[in-house]
Structures are given as C-alpha cells and as structure tokens.
mmCIF file of C-alpha atoms in Angstrom:
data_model
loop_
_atom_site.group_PDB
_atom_site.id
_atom_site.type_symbol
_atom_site.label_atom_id
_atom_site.label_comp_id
_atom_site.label_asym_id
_atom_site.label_seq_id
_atom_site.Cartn_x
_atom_site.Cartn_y
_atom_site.Cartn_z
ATOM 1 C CA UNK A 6 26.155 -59.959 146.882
ATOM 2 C CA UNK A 7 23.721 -62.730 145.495
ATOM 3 C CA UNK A 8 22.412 -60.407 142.728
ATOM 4 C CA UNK A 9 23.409 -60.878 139.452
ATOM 5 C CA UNK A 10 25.777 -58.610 137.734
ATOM 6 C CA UNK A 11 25.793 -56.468 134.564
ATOM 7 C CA UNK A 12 28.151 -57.147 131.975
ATOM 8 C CA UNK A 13 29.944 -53.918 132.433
ATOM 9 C CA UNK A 14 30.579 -55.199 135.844
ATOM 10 C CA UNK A 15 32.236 -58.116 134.600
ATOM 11 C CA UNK A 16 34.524 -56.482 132.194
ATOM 12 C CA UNK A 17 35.682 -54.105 134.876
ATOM 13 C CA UNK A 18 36.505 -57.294 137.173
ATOM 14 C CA UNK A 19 37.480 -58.437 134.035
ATOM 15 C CA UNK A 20 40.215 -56.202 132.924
ATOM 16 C CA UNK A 21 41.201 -55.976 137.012
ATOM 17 C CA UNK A 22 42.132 -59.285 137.301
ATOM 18 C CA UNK A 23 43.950 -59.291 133.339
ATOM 19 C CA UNK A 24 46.188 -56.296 134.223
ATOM 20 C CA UNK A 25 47.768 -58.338 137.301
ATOM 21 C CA UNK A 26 49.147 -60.766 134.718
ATOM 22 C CA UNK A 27 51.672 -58.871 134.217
ATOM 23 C CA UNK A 28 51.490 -59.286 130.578
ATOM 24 C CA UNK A 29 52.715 -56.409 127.728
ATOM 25 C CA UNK A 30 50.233 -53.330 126.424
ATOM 26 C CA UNK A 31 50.182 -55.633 123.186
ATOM 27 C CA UNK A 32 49.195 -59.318 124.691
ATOM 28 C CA UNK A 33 46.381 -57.389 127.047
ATOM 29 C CA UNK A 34 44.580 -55.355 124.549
ATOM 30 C CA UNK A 35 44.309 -58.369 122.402
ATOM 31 C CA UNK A 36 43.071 -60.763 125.469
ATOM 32 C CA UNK A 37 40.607 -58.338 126.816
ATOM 33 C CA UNK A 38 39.033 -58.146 123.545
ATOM 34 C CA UNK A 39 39.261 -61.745 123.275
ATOM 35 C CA UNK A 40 37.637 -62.117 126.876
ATOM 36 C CA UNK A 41 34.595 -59.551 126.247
ATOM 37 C CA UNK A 42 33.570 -60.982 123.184
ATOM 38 C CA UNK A 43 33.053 -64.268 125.331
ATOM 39 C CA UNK A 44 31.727 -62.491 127.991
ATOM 40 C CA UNK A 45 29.253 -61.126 126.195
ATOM 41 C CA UNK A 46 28.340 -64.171 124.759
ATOM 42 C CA UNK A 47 28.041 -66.015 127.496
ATOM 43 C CA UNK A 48 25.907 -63.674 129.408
ATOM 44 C CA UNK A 49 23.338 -63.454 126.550
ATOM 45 C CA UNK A 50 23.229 -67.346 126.289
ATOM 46 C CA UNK A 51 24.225 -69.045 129.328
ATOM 47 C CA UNK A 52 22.970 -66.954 132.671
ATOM 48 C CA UNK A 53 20.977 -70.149 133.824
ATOM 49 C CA UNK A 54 24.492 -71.899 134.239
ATOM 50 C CA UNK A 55 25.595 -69.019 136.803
ATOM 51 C CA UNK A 56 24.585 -69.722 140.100
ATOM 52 C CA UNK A 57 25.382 -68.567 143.807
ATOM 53 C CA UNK A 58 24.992 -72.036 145.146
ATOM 54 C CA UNK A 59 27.708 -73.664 142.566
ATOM 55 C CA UNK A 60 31.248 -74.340 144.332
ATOM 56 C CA UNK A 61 33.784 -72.197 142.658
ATOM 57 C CA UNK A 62 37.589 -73.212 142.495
ATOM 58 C CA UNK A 63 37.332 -75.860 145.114
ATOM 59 C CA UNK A 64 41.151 -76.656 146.296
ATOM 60 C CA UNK A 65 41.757 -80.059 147.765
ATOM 61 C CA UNK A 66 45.209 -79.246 148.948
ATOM 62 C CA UNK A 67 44.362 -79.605 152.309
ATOM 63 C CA UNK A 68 42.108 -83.125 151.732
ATOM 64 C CA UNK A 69 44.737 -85.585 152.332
ATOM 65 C CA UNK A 70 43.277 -87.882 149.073
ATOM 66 C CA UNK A 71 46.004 -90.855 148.860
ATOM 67 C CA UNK A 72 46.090 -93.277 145.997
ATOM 68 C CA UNK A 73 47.595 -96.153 147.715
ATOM 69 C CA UNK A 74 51.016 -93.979 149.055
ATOM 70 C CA UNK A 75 50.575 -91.203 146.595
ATOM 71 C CA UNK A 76 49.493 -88.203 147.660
ATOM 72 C CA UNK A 77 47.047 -86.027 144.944
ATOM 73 C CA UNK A 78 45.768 -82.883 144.853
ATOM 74 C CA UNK A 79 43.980 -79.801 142.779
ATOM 75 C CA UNK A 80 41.515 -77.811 142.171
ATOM 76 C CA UNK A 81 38.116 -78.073 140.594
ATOM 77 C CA UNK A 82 36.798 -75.322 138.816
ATOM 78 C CA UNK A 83 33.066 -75.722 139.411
ATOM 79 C CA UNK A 84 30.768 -78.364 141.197
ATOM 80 C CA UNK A 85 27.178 -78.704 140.948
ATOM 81 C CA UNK A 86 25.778 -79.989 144.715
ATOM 82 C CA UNK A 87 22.676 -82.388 144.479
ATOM 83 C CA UNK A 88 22.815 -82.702 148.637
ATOM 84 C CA UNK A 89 19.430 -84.505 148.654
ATOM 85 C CA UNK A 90 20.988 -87.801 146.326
ATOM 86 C CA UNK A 91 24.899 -86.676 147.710
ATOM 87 C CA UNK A 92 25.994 -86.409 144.260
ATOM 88 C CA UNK A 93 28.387 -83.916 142.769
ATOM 89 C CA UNK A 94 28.588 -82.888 139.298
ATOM 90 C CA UNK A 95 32.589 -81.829 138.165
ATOM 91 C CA UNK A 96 33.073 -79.067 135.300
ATOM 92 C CA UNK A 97 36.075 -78.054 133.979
ATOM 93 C CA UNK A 98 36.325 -75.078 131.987
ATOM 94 C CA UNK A 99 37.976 -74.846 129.194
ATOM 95 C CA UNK A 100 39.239 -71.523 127.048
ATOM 96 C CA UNK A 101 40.499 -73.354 123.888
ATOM 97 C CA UNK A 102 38.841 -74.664 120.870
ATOM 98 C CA UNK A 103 35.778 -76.275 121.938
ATOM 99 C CA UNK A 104 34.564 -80.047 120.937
ATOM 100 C CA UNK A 105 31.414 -81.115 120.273
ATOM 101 C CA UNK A 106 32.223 -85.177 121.304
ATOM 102 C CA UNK A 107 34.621 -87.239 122.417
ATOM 103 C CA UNK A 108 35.742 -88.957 119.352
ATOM 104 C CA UNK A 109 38.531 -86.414 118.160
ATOM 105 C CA UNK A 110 38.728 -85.839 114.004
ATOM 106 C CA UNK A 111 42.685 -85.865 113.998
ATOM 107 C CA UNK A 112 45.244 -87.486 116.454
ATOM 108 C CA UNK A 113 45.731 -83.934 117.832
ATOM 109 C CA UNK A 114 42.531 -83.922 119.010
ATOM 110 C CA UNK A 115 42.247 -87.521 120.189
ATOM 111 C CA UNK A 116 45.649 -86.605 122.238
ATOM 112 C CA UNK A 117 43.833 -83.834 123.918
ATOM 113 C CA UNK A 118 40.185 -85.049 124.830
ATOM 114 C CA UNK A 119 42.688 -87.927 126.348
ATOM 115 C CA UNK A 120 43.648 -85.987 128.966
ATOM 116 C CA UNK A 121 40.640 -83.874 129.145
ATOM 117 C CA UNK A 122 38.933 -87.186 129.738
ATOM 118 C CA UNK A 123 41.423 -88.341 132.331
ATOM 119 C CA UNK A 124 41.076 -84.738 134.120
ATOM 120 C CA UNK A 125 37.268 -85.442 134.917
ATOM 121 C CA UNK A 126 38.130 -88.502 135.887
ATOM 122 C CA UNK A 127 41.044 -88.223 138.557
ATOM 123 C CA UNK A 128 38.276 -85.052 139.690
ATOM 124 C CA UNK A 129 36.140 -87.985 140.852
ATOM 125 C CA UNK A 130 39.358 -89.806 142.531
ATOM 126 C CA UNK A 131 39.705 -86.071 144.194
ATOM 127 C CA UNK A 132 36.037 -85.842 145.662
ATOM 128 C CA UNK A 133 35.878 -89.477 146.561
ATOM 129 C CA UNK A 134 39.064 -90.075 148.057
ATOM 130 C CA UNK A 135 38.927 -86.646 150.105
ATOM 131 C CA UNK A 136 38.353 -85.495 153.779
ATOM 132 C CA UNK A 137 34.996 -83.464 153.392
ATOM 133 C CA UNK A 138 33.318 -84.856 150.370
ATOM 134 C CA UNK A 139 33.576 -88.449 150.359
ATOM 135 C CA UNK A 140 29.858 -88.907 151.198
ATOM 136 C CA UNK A 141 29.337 -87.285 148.255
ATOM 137 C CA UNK A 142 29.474 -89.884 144.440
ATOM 138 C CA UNK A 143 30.778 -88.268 140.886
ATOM 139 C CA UNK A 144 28.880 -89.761 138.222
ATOM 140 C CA UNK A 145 29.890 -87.342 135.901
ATOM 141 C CA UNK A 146 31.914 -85.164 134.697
ATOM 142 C CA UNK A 147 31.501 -82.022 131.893
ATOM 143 C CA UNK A 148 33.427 -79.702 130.169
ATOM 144 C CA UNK A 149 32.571 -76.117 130.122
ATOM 145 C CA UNK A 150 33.906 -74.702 126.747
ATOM 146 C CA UNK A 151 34.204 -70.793 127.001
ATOM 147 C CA UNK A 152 34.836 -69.948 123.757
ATOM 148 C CA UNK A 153 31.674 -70.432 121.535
ATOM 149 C CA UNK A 154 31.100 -71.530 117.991
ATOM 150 C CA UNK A 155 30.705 -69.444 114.758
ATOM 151 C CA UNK A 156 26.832 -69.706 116.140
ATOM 152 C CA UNK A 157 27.581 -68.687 119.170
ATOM 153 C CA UNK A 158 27.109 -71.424 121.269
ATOM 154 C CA UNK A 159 28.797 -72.235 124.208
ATOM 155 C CA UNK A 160 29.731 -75.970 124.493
ATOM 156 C CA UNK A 161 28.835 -78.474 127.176
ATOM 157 C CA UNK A 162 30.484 -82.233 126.538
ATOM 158 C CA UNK A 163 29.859 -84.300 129.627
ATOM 159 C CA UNK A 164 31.220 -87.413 130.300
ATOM 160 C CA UNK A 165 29.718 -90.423 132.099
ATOM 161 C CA UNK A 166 32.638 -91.937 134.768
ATOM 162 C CA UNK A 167 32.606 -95.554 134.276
ATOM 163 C CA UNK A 168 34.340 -97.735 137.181
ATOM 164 C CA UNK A 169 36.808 -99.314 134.587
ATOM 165 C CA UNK A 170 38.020 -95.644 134.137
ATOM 166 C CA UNK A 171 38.872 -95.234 137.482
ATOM 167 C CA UNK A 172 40.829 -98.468 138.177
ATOM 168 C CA UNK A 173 42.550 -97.929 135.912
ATOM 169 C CA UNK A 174 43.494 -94.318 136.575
ATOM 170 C CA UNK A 175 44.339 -95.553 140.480
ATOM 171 C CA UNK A 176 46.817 -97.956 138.542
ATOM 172 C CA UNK A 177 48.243 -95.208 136.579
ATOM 173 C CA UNK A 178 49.235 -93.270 139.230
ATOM 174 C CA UNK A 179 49.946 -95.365 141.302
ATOM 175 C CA UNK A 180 52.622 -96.309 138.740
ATOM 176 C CA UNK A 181 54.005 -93.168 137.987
ATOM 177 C CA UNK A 182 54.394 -92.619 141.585
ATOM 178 C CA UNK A 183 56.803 -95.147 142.440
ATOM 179 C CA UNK A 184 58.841 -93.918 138.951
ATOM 180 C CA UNK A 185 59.055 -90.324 140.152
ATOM 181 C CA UNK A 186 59.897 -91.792 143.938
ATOM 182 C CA UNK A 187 62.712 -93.713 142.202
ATOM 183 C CA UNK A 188 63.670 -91.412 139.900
ATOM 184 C CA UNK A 189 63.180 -94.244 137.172
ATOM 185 C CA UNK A 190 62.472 -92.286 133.909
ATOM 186 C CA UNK A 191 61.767 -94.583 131.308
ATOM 187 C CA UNK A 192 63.074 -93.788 127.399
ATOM 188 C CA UNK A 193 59.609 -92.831 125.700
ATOM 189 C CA UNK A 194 61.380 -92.891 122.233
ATOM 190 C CA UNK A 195 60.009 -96.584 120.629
ATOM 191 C CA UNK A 196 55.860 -95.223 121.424
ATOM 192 C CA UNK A 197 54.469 -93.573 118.597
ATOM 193 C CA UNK A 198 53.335 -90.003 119.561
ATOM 194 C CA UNK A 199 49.632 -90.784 118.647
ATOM 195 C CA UNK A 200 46.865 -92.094 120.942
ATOM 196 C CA UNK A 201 47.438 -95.322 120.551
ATOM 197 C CA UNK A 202 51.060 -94.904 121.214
ATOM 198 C CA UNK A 203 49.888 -93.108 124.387
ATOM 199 C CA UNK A 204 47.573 -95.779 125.361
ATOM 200 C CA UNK A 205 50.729 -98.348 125.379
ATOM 201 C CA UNK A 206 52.640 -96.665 127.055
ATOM 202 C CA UNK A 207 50.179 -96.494 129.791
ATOM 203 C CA UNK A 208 49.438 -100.322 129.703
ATOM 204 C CA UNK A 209 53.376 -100.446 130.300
ATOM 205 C CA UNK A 210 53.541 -98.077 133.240
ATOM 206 C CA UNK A 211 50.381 -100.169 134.798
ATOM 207 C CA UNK A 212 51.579 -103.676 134.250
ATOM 208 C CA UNK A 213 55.134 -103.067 134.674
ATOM 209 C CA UNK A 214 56.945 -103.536 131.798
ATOM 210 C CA UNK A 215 58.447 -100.495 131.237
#
C-alpha cells in the first residue's frame, strides 16, 4: 500500500507467517517473543532502511547465470537500485549473532564471516552473470544483522567486492562443479577444521590437486 505500517501490523503479519512453520506451542511462543523484541527495535531505530523502492527476495532461478558449464542460482534478500550510475547494492540479512568487522575473534567466527563473505560475493556473480541485471555493477555487498546489540543497535558490516574475490570464486565453483558432475568426493580428513585449513582446501579444489 506504499504507507508505512504500525508495529502492531507487523506482529500480526508477524505471528501469520510464524504459525505456518509448523513448529510446536513451545518453539513459537518463544520465537515470537524473540521476533517482537527485534521488531520493535528495529522500527524505533532503523525505519530509514525500509523502503518501497528496495527489491525484496529477488530469485534468479529463472536467470540462466552460468559459471563456465555450471549453472547457479538464489535469492537475494534485498537490493538497493542506484539506476542513474546502474549499480546495485546486495544485503543479506542475517538473524544470528551480529559482527561488528570482518576479522572474527575465534576460529568459529573466522569460519563463519568466511562464508558470509563468500555469500556477498557469489551475489555479485548472480547479478552480473544474469539475464535482466547484467547492466547493472555490484560494488558492494552488506550484511543486515537483525538482532541488535545490548545497545540496541542494529548492525550494518558491508563489504567492498574486490575483482581478486571474484576470480577466484568463478574458480571455486567451477571446481566443485566438475567434482559433484563426477561424483569425485575428495577425503577432507588431513585439513585442519580452522580457516586456514579451509582456505587450503580451497587452493586444492582450484588448482587441482585434490
């Protein structure tokens, strides 16, 4: 309706679209509490992020993006449109702990803003490599962090996309592609599960020796 609405309004949507989870009295009550508190956060702090003209849940199933002969998909929760400079802006929103950079204080953490970082990353790939939007340049990508800090702030951590980042995410999947194809499943075993064991194993999977 292009008007704004009330916070009762979206805890009724809310608890609408919780119920069809199909989740026990128990799990519900204690995720739409969970959810309103947020809510309610959010709407005091961040209405200037809400707008009509944002792209919401943008599916590029149908956008027939190839990676060399791999075929890649998803869907992006929110884009920002700058149609004047034909740049779009890539958010990802994110319900668990929020981060405040992208250095990680444990290897739990470095493991995780990993792949958050890839995400953004292969969301450019999506946009660029698609049907309808490849006019249109990523530069960067953020993530949206719902849940907000004992201050009650809600988290923004953007990410610049370099060009290195996305060769070498091309490389990775194109990689992985021809493994799953073949049905090659490499023994992960001798990698350390920390981020730098990660990191090798990716440098493998791109330059073949695994």
């Amino acid at each position: 309706e292009k008007k704004f609405p009330s916070i009762k309004e979206v805890k009724d949507i809310f608890k609408n679209n919780l119920k069809k989870e199909r989740m026990d009295q128990k799990d519900l009550k204690k995720y739409l509490i969970k959810g309103n508190d947020v809510w309610t956060i959010y709407f005091k702090t961040e209405k200037d992020r809400v707008n009509s003209s944002h792209w919401i849940e943008t599916n590029f199933r149908t956008q027939q993006v190839m990676i060399q002969n791999a075929h890649i998909t998803g869907k992006i929760d929110k884009i920002i449109s700058n149609d004047k400079e034909k740049i779009l802006d890539v958010y990802d929103f994110k319900t668990g702990k929020y981060h405040k950079s992208w250095q990680g204080k444990n290897q739990g953490e470095k493991i995780q803003l990993h792949g958050y970082k890839r995400q953004l990353i292969f969301y450019k790939l999506l946009v660029e490599g698609s049907r309808d939007y490849s006019l249109y340049k990523v530069d960067t990508g953020y993530l949206e962090f719902l849940s907000p800090t004992p201050k009650n702030e809600i988290i923004l951590l953007p990410y610049k996309i370099l060009q290195d980042d996305v060769e070498r995410l091309k490389k990775l999947i194109i990689a992985v592609d021809k493994k799953i194809k073949k049905l090659d499943f490499p023994d992960i075993s001798k990698y350390k599960p920390t981020i730098d064991g990660i990191i090798d194993f990716e440098n493998d999977l791109i330059s073949g020796n695994i």
